[in-house]
Coordinates of C-alpha atoms in Angstrom, one line a residue:
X1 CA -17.2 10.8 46.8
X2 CA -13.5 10.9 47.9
X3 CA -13.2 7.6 46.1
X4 CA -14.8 8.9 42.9
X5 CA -12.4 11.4 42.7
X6 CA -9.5 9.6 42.9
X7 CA -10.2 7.7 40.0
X8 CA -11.3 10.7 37.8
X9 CA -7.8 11.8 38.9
X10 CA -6.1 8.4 37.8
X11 CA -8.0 8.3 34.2
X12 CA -7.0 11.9 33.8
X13 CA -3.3 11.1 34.4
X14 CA -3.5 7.7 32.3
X15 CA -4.4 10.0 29.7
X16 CA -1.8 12.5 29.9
X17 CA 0.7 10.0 30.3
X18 CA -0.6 8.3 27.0
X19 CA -1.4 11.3 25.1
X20 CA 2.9 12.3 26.3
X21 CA 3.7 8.9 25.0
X22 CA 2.2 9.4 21.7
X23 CA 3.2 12.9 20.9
X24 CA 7.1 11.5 21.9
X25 CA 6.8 9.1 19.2
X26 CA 5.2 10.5 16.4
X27 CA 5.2 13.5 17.1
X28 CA 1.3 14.3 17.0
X29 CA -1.4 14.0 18.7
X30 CA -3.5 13.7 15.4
X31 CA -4.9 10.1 14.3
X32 CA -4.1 11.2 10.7
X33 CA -1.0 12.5 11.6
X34 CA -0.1 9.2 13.4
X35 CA -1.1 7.4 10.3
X36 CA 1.1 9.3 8.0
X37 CA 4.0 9.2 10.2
X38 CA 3.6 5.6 10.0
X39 CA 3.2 5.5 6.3
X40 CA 6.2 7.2 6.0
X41 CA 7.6 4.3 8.1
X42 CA 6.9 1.8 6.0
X43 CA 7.6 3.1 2.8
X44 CA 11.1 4.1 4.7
X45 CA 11.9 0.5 5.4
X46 CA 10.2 -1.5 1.9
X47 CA 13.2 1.0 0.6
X48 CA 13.7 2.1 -3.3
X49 CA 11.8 5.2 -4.9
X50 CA 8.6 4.5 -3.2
X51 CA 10.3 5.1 0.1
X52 CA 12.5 8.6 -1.1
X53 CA 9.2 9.5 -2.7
X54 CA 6.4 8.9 0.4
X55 CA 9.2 10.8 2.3
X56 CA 9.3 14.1 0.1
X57 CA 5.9 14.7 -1.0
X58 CA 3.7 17.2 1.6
X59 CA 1.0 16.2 4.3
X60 CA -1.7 17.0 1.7
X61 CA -0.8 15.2 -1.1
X62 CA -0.1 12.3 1.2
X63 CA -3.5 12.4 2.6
X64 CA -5.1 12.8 -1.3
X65 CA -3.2 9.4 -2.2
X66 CA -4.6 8.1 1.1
X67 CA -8.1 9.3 0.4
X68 CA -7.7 8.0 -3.0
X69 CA -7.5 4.3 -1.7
X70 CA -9.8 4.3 1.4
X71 CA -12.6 7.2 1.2
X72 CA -12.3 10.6 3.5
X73 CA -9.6 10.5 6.0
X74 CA -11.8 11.3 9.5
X75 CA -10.3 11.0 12.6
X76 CA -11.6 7.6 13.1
X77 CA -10.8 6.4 9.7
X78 CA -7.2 7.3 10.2
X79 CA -7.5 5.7 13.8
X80 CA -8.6 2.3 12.4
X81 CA -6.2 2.5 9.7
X82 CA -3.6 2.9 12.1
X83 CA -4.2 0.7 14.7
X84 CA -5.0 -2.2 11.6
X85 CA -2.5 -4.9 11.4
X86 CA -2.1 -4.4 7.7
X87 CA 0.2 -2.6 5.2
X88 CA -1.3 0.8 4.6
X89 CA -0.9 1.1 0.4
X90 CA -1.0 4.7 -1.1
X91 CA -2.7 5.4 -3.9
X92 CA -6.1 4.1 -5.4
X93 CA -6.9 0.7 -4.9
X94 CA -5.7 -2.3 -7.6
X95 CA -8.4 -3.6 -9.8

């Protein structure tokens, strides 16, 4: 018993200390917030008027252009976009 909570303990600090973590670095807790932070990021560093322009617009039109590209933006969409290795492109998609 004593053992079981102990490791409830541990978890419950593991996730504090990560949750700390990630609201030091972006700022939010959010997954879509996270994901626009990181959007931001990228535009930032490619540079040029993309960059000035993903950096002025608001939250909600940032998420629109998002939703435009890949569906609804639920917490676990914006999770797996996120944590995927690729680019994240604003915008609808190219045909």
């Amino acid at each position: 018993m004593r053992r079981g909570i102990q490791l409830i303990g541990i978890i419950v600090l593991a996730l504090i200390i990560g949750a700390g973590v990630i609201l030091f670095r972006y700022g939010t807790i959010s997954p879509c917030g996270v994901l626009r932070v990181q959007v931001r990021e990228q535009a930032a560093r490619s540079g040029g008027a993309q960059g000035f322009i993903t950096g002025a617009i608001s939250d909600n039109l940032l998420d629109t252009l998002l939703a435009s590209r890949y569906g609804p933006l639920t917490p676990g969409r914006c999770l797996s976009l996120a944590l995927s290795r690729e680019p994240i492109a604003i915008g609808p998609p190219e045909r």
